CSV table of C-alpha atoms and ligand atoms in Angstrom, one decimal:
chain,number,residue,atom,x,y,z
A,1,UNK,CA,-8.8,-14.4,-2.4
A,2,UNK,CA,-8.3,-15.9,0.6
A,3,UNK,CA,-5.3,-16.8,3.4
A,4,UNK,CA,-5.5,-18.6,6.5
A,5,UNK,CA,-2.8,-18.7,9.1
A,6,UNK,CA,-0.3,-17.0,6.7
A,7,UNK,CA,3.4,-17.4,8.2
A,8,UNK,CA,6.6,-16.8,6.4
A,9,UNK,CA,9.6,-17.6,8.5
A,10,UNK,CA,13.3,-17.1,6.7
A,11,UNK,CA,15.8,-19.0,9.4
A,12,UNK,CA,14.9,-17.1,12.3
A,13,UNK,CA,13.1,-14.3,10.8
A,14,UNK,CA,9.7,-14.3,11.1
A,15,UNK,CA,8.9,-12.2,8.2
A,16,UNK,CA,4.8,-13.2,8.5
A,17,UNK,CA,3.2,-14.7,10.7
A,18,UNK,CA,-0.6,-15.7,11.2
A,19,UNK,CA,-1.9,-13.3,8.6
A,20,UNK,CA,-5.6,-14.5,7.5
A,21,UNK,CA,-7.2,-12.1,5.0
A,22,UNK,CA,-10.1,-12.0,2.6
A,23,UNK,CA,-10.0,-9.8,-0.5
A,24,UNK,CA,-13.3,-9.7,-2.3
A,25,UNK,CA,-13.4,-9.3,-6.0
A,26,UNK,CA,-12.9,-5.8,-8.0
A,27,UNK,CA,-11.3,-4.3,-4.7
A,28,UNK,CA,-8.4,-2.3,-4.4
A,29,UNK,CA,-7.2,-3.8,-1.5
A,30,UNK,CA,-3.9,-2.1,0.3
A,31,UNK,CA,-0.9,-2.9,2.4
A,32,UNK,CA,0.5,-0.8,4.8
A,33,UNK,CA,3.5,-1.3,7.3
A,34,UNK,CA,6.6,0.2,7.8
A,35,UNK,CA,9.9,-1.0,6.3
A,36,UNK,CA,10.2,-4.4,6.8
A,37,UNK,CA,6.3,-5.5,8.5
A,38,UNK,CA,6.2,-8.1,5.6
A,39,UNK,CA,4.4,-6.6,3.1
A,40,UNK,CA,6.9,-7.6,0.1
A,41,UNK,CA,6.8,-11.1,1.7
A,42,UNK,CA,2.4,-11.0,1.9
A,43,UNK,CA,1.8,-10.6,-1.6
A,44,UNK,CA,4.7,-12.4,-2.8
A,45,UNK,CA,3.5,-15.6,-1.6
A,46,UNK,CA,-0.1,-15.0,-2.6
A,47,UNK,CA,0.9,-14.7,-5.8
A,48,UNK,CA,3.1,-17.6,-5.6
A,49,UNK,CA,5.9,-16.4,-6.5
A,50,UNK,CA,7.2,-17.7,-2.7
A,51,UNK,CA,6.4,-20.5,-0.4
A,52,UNK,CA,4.8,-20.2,2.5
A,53,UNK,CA,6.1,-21.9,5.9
A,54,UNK,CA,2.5,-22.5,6.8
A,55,UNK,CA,-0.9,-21.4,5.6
A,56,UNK,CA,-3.1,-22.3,3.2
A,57,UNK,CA,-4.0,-19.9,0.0
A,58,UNK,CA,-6.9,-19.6,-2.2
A,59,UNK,CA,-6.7,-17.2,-4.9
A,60,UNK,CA,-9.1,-17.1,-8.0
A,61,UNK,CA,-10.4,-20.5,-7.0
A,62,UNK,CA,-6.5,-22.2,-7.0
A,63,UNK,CA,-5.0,-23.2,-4.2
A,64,UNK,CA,-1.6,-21.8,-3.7
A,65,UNK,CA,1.2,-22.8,-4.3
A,66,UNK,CA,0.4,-26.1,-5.8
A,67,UNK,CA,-1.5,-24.5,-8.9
A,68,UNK,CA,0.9,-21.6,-8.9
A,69,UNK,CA,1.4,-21.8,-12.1
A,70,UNK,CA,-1.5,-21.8,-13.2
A,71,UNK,CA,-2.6,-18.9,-11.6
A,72,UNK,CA,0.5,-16.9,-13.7
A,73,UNK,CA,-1.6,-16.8,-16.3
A,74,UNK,CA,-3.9,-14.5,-14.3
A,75,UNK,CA,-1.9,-12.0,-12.5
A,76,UNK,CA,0.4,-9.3,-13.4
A,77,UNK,CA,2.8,-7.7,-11.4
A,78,UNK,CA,4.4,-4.6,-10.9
A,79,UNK,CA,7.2,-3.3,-8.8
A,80,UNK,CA,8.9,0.3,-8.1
A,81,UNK,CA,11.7,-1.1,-9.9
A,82,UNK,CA,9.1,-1.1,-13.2
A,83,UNK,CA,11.4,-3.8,-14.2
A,84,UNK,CA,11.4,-2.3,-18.0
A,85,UNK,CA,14.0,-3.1,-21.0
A,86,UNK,CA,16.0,0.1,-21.5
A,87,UNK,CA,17.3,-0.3,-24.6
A,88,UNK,CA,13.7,-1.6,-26.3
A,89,UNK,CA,11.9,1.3,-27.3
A,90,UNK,CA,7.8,1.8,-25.5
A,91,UNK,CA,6.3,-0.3,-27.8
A,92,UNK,CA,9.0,-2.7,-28.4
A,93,UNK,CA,8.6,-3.5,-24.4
A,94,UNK,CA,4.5,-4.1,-24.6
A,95,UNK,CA,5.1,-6.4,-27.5
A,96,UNK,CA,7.9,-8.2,-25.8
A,97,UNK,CA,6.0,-8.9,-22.6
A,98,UNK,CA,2.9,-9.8,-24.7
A,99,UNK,CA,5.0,-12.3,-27.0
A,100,UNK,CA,5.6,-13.9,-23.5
A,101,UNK,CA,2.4,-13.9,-22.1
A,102,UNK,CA,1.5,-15.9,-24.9
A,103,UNK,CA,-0.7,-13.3,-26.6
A,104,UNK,CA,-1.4,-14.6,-30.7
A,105,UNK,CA,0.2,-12.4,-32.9
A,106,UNK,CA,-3.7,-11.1,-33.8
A,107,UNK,CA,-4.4,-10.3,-30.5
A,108,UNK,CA,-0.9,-8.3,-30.2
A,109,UNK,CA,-1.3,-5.4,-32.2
A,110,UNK,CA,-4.4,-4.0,-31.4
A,111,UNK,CA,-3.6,-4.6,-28.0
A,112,UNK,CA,-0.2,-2.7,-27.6
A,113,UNK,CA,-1.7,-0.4,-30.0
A,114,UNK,CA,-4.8,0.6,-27.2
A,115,UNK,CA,-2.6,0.5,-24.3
A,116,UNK,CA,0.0,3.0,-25.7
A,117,UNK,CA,-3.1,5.2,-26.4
A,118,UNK,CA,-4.7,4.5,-23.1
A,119,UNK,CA,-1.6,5.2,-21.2
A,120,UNK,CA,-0.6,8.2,-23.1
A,121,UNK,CA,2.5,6.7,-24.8
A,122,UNK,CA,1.0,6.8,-28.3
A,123,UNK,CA,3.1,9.7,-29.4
A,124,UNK,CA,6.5,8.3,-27.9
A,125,UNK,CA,6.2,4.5,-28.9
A,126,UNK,CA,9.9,4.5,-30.4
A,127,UNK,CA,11.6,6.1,-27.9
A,128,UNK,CA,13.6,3.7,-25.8
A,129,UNK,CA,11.9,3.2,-22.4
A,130,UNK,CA,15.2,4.2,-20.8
A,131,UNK,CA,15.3,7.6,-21.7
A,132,UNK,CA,11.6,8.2,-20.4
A,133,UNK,CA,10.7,10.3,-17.3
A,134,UNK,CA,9.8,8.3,-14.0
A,135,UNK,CA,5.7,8.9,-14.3
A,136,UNK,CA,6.3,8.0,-18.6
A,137,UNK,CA,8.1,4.7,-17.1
A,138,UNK,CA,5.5,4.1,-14.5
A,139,UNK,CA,2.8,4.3,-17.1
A,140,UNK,CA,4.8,1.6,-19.6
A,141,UNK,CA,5.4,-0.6,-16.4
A,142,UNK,CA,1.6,-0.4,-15.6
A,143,UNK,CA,0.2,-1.1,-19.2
A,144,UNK,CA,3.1,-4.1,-19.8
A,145,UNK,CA,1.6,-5.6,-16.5
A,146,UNK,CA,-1.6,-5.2,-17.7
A,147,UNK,CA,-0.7,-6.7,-21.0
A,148,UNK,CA,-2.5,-10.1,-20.9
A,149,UNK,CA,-5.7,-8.5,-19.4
A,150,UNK,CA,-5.2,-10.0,-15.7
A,151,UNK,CA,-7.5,-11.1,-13.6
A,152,UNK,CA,-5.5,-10.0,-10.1
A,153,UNK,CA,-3.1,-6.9,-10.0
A,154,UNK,CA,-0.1,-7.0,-7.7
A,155,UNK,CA,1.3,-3.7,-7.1
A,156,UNK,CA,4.5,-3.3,-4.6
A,157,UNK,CA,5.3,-0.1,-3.7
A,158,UNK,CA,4.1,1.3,-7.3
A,159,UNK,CA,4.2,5.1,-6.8
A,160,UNK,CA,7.4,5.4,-4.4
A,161,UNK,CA,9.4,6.8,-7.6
A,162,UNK,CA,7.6,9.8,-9.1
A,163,UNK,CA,6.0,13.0,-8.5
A,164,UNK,CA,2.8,13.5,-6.5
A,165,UNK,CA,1.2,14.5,-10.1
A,166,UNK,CA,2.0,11.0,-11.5
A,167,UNK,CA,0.7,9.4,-8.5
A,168,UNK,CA,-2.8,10.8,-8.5
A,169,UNK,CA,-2.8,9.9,-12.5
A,170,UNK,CA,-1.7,6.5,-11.5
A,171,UNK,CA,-4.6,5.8,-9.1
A,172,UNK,CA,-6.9,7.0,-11.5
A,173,UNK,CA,-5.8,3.9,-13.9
A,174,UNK,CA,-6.0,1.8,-10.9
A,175,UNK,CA,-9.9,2.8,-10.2
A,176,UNK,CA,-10.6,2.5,-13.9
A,177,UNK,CA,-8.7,-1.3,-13.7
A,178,UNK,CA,-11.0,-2.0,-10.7
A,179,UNK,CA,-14.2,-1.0,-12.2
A,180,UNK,CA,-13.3,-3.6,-15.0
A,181,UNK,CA,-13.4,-6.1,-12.9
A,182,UNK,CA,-9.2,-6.7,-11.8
A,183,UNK,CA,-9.1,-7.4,-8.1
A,184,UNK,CA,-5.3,-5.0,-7.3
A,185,UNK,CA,-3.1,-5.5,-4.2
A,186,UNK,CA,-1.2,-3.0,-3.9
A,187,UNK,CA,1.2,-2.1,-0.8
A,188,UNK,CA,2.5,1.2,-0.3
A,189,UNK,CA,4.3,4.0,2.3
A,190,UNK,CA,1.9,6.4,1.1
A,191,UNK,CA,-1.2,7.6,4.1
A,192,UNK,CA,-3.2,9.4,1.5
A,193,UNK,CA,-2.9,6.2,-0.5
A,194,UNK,CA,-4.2,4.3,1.8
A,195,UNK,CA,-7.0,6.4,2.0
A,196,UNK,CA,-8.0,5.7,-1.3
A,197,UNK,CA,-8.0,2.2,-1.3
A,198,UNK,CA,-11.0,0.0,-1.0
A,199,UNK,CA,-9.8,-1.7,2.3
A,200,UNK,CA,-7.0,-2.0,3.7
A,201,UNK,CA,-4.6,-4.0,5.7
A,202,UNK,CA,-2.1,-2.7,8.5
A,203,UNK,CA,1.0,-5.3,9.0
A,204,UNK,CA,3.8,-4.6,11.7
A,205,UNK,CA,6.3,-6.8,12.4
A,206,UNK,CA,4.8,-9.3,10.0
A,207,UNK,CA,1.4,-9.0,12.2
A,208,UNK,CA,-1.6,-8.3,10.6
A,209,UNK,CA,-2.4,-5.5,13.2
A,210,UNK,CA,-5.5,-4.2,11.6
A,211,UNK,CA,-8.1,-4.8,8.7
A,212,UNK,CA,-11.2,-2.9,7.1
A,213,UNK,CA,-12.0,0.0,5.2
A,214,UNK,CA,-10.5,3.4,5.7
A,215,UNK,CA,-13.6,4.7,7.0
A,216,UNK,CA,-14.0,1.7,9.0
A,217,UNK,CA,-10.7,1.5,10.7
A,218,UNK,CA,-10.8,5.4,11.3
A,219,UNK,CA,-14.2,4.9,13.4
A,220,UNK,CA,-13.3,2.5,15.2
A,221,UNK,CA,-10.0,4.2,16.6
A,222,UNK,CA,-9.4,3.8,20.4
A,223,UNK,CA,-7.8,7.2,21.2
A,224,UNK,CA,-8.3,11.1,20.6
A,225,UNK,CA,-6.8,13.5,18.3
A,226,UNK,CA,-6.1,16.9,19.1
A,227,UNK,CA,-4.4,19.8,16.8
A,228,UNK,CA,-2.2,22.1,19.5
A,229,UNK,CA,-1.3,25.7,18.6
A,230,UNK,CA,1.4,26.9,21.1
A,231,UNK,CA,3.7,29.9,21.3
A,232,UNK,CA,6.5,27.6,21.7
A,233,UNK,CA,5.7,24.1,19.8
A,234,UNK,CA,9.4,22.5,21.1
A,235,UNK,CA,8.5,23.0,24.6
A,236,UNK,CA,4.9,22.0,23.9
A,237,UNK,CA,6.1,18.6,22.6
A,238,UNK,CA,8.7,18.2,25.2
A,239,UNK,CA,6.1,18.5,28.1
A,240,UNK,CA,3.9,15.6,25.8
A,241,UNK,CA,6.8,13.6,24.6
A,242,UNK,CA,6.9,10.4,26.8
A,243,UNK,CA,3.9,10.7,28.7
A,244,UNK,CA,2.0,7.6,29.2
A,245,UNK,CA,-1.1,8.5,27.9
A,246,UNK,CA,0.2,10.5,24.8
A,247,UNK,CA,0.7,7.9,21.7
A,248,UNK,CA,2.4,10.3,19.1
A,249,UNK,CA,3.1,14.3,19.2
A,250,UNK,CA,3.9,15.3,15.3
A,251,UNK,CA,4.4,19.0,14.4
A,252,UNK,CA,3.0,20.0,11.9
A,253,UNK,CA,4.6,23.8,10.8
A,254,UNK,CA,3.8,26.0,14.2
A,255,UNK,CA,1.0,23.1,15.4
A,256,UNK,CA,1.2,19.7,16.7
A,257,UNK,CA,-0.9,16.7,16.1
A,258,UNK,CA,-1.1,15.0,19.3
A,259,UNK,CA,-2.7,11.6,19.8
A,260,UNK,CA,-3.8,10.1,23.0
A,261,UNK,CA,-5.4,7.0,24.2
A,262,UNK,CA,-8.9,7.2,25.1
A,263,UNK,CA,-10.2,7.3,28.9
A,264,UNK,CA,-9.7,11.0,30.4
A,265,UNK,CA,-8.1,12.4,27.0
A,266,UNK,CA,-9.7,15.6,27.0
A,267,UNK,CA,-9.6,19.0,25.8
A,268,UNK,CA,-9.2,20.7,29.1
A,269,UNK,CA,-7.2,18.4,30.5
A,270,UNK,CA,-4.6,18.3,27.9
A,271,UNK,CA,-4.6,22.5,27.9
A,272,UNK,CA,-4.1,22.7,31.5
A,273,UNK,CA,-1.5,20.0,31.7
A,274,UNK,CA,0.5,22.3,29.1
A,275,UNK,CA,-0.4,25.0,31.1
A,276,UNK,CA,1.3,23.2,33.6
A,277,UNK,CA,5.1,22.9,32.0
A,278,UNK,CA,4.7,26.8,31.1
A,279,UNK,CA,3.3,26.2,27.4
A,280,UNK,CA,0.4,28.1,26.8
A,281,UNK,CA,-1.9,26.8,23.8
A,282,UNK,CA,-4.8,26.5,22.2
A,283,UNK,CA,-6.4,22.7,22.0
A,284,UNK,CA,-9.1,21.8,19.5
A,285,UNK,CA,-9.7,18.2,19.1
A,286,UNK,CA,-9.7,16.8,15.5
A,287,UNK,CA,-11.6,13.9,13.4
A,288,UNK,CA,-8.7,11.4,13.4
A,289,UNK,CA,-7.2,10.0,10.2
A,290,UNK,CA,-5.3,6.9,8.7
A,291,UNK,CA,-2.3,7.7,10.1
A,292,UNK,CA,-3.9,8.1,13.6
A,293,UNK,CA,-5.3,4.4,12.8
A,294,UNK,CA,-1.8,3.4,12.0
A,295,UNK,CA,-0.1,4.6,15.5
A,296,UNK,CA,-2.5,3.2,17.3
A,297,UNK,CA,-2.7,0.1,15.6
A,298,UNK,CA,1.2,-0.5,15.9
A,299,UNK,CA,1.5,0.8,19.7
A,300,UNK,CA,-0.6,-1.7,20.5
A,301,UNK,CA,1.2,-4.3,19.2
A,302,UNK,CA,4.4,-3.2,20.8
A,303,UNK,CA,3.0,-2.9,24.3
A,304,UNK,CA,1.2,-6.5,24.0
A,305,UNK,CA,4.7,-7.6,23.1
A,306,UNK,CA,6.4,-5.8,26.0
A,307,UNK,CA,3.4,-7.5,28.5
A,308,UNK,CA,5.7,-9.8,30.8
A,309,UNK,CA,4.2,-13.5,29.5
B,1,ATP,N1,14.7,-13.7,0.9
B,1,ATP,C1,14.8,-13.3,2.2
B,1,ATP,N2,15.7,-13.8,3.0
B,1,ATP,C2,15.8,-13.4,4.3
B,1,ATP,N3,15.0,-12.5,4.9
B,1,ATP,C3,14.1,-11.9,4.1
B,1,ATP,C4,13.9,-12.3,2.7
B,1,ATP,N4,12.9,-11.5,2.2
B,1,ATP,C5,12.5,-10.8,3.3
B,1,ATP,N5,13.2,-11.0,4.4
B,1,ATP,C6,13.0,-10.3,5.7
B,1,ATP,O1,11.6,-10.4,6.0
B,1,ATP,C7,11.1,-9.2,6.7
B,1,ATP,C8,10.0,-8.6,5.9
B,1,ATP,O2,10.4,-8.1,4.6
B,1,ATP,P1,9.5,-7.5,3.5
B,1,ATP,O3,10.4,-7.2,2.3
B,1,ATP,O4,8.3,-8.4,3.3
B,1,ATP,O5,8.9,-6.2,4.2
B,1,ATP,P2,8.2,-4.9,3.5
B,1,ATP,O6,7.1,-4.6,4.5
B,1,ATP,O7,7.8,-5.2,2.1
B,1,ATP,O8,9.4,-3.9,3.6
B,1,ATP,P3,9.7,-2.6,2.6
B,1,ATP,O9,8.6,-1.6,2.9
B,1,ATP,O10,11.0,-2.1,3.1
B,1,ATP,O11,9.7,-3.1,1.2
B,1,ATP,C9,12.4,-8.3,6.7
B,1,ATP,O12,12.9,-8.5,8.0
B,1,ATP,C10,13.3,-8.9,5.7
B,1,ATP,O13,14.7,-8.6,6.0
């Protein structure tokens, strides 16, 4: 899949805007951003489900969104609202949405019949989908977009309804999916989802701020992580908070996570500057993470933004 000079604008909304990606085959490939960076917009239009403004798409070999519907055939889609049939019971769903994914009535039954086992649904295929818990529901949406064996998987914010049980169990099925073959897109809130996907893209403000594996982005981080463990975390923050070279202070329990740009960060520095404003504490710098990546990533952003032109 590719997309070149990817914009979305809705009146004067630009809800995407330049975005050029490449998403090789088999990959679990995710989105990140916070409410409202355009990640509902992205994969929407890659699957052609919406327009672009400007951009050209290639996706399976079609070019989108002339061949849009073409590519239908090929994709399945998934979103937290699972988008079930409450009053069709499990497998009344799965044969509904493979009636109209144009499955022959051969195919059908052995079909629903392996996805209700594979899915753990086997032994509640006439209860009506309605009644089913949130990770039961999640596992009906995921098989019924699954149905017609697609190609491409498009997953918007799958997991942001169930328990952190169900999630792990729902990544599982998304590895297994990729090791088939099925390229899955899939854009989420979630940090330690993000670390488990194959690559990764970081939007803000419909930017495409940052792009590359986990382990790639996390190495090539321009700041310093350090965990601080004060007698007084508040005052410890407040004497960070707002500092020109701090990036983010989170606490964490009685420690804080504190991420600074690179240059004179150092341990020493940072302890005697606390020190300084009457906090006493211990300072240990870290390995930094994804959600290090993602500060930095989207501070960057802002400040080019807030550069005088
Ligand atoms: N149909 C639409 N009409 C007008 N504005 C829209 C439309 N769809 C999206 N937007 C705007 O585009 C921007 C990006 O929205 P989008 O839903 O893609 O973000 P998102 O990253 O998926 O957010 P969330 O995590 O909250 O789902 C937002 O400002 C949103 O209000």
């Amino acid at each position: 899949m590719h997309a070149q000079g990817l914009t979305k604008r809705f009146g004067q909304v630009v809800a995407v805007n330049k975005v050029n990606l490449e998403v090789p085959r088999a990959c679990v490939y995710g989105f990140l951003g916070p409410n409202g960076s355009g990640k509902s917009t992205t994969i929407r239009m890659l699957c052609g489900l919406l327009t672009p403004s400007e951009g050209d798409i290639e996706v399976l070999g079609l070019h989108i969104p002339e061949q849009a519907e073409e590519l239908k055939q090929h994709i399945g889609y998934m979103t937290q609202k699972f988008s079930l049939f409450d009053d069709l019971s499990v497998r009344q769903n799965l044969e509904f949405l493979a009636t109209v994914q144009g499955l022959s009535r051969h195919d059908e039954k052995p079909r629903v019949d392996d996805l209700l086992k594979r899915y753990r649904l086997d032994d509640r295929e006439d209860q009506l989908a309605g009644t089913l818990s949130g990770g039961q529901k999640q596992r009906l949406a995921l098989a019924g977009a699954i149905v017609h064996r697609p190609e491409l998987l498009f997953l918007d914010e799958p997991t942001s309804a169930v328990d952190p049980e169900s999630r792990r169990d729902f990544w599982e099925k998304l590895f297994e999916l990729a090791d088939e073959g099925t390229t899955i897109l899939v854009s989420t809130h979630y940090m330690d989802e993000a670390e488990r996907c194959h690559r990764l893209a970081i939007l803000d403000n419909g930017n495409l701020v940052a792009d590359g594996t986990p382990a790639e982005l996390t190495k090539k981080l321009d700041g310093r992580t350090f965990l601080v463990r004060a007698g007084t975390p508040r005052k410890a923050k407040e004497a960070l908070d707002g500092q020109t070279d701090v990036l983010s202070v989170a606490q964490i329990g009685n420690e804080l996570r504190v991420l600074m740009r690179e240059g004179n960060a150092s341990i020493d520095a940072l302890r005697h500057r606390l020190g300084e404003a009457g906090a006493q504490a211990d300072v240990e710098g870290v390995p930094p993470n994804l959600e290090d990546v993602f500060v930095v990533a989207t501070r960057k952003h802002a400040d080019k933004q807030e550069q005088p032109a």
